[in-house]
PDB file of C-alpha atoms in Angstrom:
ATOM      1  CA  UNK X   1     176.191  62.552 115.400  1.00 53.00           C
ATOM      2  CA  UNK X   2     176.308  62.012 119.129  1.00 54.00           C
ATOM      3  CA  UNK X   3     174.719  58.636 119.870  1.00 60.00           C
ATOM      4  CA  UNK X   4     174.593  57.717 123.521  1.00 66.00           C
ATOM      5  CA  UNK X   5     173.383  54.118 123.289  1.00 78.00           C
ATOM      6  CA  UNK X   6     176.081  51.704 122.037  1.00 83.00           C
ATOM      7  CA  UNK X   7     173.419  49.098 121.253  1.00 84.00           C
ATOM      8  CA  UNK X   8     171.916  51.466 118.665  1.00 86.00           C
ATOM      9  CA  UNK X   9     175.237  51.529 116.795  1.00 90.00           C
ATOM     10  CA  UNK X  10     176.324  47.873 116.937  1.00 89.00           C
ATOM     11  CA  UNK X  11     175.654  45.776 113.814  1.00 90.00           C
ATOM     12  CA  UNK X  12     175.052  48.814 111.608  1.00 92.00           C
ATOM     13  CA  UNK X  13     176.873  49.158 108.294  1.00 93.00           C
ATOM     14  CA  UNK X  14     179.568  51.821 108.079  1.00 93.00           C
ATOM     15  CA  UNK X  15     179.622  53.740 104.786  1.00 95.00           C
ATOM     16  CA  UNK X  16     182.661  55.664 103.572  1.00 94.00           C
ATOM     17  CA  UNK X  17     182.920  59.171 102.160  1.00 92.00           C
ATOM     18  CA  UNK X  18     182.614  57.835  98.612  1.00 91.00           C
ATOM     19  CA  UNK X  19     179.479  55.818  99.434  1.00 92.00           C
ATOM     20  CA  UNK X  20     181.252  52.457  99.578  1.00 91.00           C
ATOM     21  CA  UNK X  21     180.581  49.955 102.341  1.00 92.00           C
ATOM     22  CA  UNK X  22     183.464  49.907 104.825  1.00 90.00           C
ATOM     23  CA  UNK X  23     182.172  47.076 106.969  1.00 89.00           C
ATOM     24  CA  UNK X  24     179.874  46.136 109.808  1.00 89.00           C
ATOM     25  CA  UNK X  25     180.151  47.676 113.276  1.00 91.00           C
ATOM     26  CA  UNK X  26     181.278  44.855 115.535  1.00 88.00           C
ATOM     27  CA  UNK X  27     181.890  46.776 118.734  1.00 87.00           C
ATOM     28  CA  UNK X  28     181.538  50.256 120.198  1.00 89.00           C
ATOM     29  CA  UNK X  29     184.218  51.890 122.350  1.00 85.00           C
ATOM     30  CA  UNK X  30     183.297  54.535 124.894  1.00 86.00           C
ATOM     31  CA  UNK X  31     185.255  57.597 125.908  1.00 85.00           C
ATOM     32  CA  UNK X  32     186.754  56.932 129.344  1.00 82.00           C
ATOM     33  CA  UNK X  33     185.761  60.360 130.647  1.00 87.00           C
ATOM     34  CA  UNK X  34     182.271  60.811 129.179  1.00 86.00           C
ATOM     35  CA  UNK X  35     181.115  57.188 128.756  1.00 86.00           C
ATOM     36  CA  UNK X  36     179.776  58.159 125.313  1.00 88.00           C
ATOM     37  CA  UNK X  37     180.532  56.201 122.117  1.00 89.00           C
ATOM     38  CA  UNK X  38     183.770  57.471 120.613  1.00 88.00           C
ATOM     39  CA  UNK X  39     184.972  54.800 118.168  1.00 87.00           C
ATOM     40  CA  UNK X  40     183.653  51.690 116.505  1.00 89.00           C
ATOM     41  CA  UNK X  41     185.400  48.467 115.569  1.00 88.00           C
ATOM     42  CA  UNK X  42     184.558  47.577 111.975  1.00 88.00           C
ATOM     43  CA  UNK X  43     185.206  44.245 110.280  1.00 79.00           C
ATOM     44  CA  UNK X  44     186.975  44.879 106.985  1.00 73.00           C
ATOM     45  CA  UNK X  45     188.999  42.925 104.492  1.00 65.00           C
ATOM     46  CA  UNK X  46     188.504  39.491 103.050  1.00 66.00           C
ATOM     47  CA  UNK X  47     185.944  37.583 105.106  1.00 59.00           C
ATOM     48  CA  UNK X  48     185.842  40.447 107.658  1.00 55.00           C
ATOM     49  CA  UNK X  49     188.947  39.159 109.419  1.00 66.00           C
ATOM     50  CA  UNK X  50     190.519  42.576 109.787  1.00 74.00           C
ATOM     51  CA  UNK X  51     189.221  44.943 112.467  1.00 80.00           C
ATOM     52  CA  UNK X  52     189.681  48.698 112.109  1.00 84.00           C
ATOM     53  CA  UNK X  53     188.838  51.380 114.667  1.00 85.00           C
ATOM     54  CA  UNK X  54     186.914  54.319 113.240  1.00 89.00           C
ATOM     55  CA  UNK X  55     186.107  57.554 115.126  1.00 89.00           C
ATOM     56  CA  UNK X  56     182.460  58.583 115.393  1.00 89.00           C
ATOM     57  CA  UNK X  57     183.044  62.325 115.844  1.00 86.00           C
ATOM     58  CA  UNK X  58     182.069  63.182 112.257  1.00 86.00           C
ATOM     59  CA  UNK X  59     179.692  60.254 111.640  1.00 90.00           C
ATOM     60  CA  UNK X  60     176.198  60.895 110.327  1.00 90.00           C
ATOM     61  CA  UNK X  61     173.192  58.636 110.026  1.00 88.00           C
ATOM     62  CA  UNK X  62     172.218  57.580 106.530  1.00 86.00           C
ATOM     63  CA  UNK X  63     169.047  55.536 106.881  1.00 89.00           C
ATOM     64  CA  UNK X  64     170.009  52.465 108.900  1.00 91.00           C
ATOM     65  CA  UNK X  65     173.712  52.979 108.123  1.00 93.00           C
ATOM     66  CA  UNK X  66     176.387  55.265 109.545  1.00 93.00           C
ATOM     67  CA  UNK X  67     178.460  57.403 107.179  1.00 94.00           C
ATOM     68  CA  UNK X  68     181.954  58.626 108.013  1.00 94.00           C
ATOM     69  CA  UNK X  69     184.217  61.058 106.126  1.00 94.00           C
ATOM     70  CA  UNK X  70     186.882  58.416 105.425  1.00 92.00           C
ATOM     71  CA  UNK X  71     187.447  56.191 102.414  1.00 90.00           C
ATOM     72  CA  UNK X  72     188.124  52.459 102.520  1.00 87.00           C
ATOM     73  CA  UNK X  73     191.893  52.833 102.010  1.00 86.00           C
ATOM     74  CA  UNK X  74     192.173  55.288 104.912  1.00 86.00           C
ATOM     75  CA  UNK X  75     190.298  52.933 107.222  1.00 83.00           C
ATOM     76  CA  UNK X  76     192.265  49.874 106.123  1.00 80.00           C
ATOM     77  CA  UNK X  77     195.558  51.775 106.379  1.00 76.00           C
ATOM     78  CA  UNK X  78     194.912  53.138 109.861  1.00 71.00           C
ATOM     79  CA  UNK X  79     196.763  51.631 112.829  1.00 64.00           C
ATOM     80  CA  UNK X  80     195.055  48.516 114.124  1.00 63.00           C
ATOM     81  CA  UNK X  81     194.376  47.517 117.661  1.00 60.00           C
ATOM     82  CA  UNK X  82     193.232  44.399 119.488  1.00 61.00           C
ATOM     83  CA  UNK X  83     189.568  45.134 120.279  1.00 58.00           C
ATOM     84  CA  UNK X  84     189.823  43.173 123.535  1.00 63.00           C
ATOM     85  CA  UNK X  85     192.358  45.658 124.922  1.00 63.00           C
ATOM     86  CA  UNK X  86     191.895  49.224 126.160  1.00 67.00           C
ATOM     87  CA  UNK X  87     193.619  51.942 124.154  1.00 63.00           C
ATOM     88  CA  UNK X  88     196.552  53.705 125.746  1.00 68.00           C
ATOM     89  CA  UNK X  89     196.797  57.474 125.396  1.00 73.00           C
ATOM     90  CA  UNK X  90     199.607  57.038 122.841  1.00 74.00           C
ATOM     91  CA  UNK X  91     197.457  54.665 120.778  1.00 62.00           C
ATOM     92  CA  UNK X  92     194.545  57.105 120.843  1.00 66.00           C
ATOM     93  CA  UNK X  93     196.835  59.856 119.534  1.00 66.00           C
ATOM     94  CA  UNK X  94     198.134  57.558 116.792  1.00 65.00           C
ATOM     95  CA  UNK X  95     194.597  56.645 115.734  1.00 60.00           C
ATOM     96  CA  UNK X  96     193.491  60.270 115.812  1.00 60.00           C
ATOM     97  CA  UNK X  97     196.323  61.267 113.484  1.00 58.00           C
TER      98      UNK X  97
END
């Protein structure tokens, strides 16, 4: 999936590899070089208080939802980042791993 319009991604539900709901897309982060959507911030956890960054590289559309090849535990266990801050190169590498 290679969406180019961040507005078409925001507020969609993110579905995990096992079909479970991971959360709602709260924000879309663009690649600094291409200006194309690269990651999404997803509200997870109790009351959606936890925000996880999820890469879109392998995302597919599933009706109105987006499906990614990650399960809930992988997303919750990934490094977290303040969505109001830009990612450093080191943080991008950490998230990618």
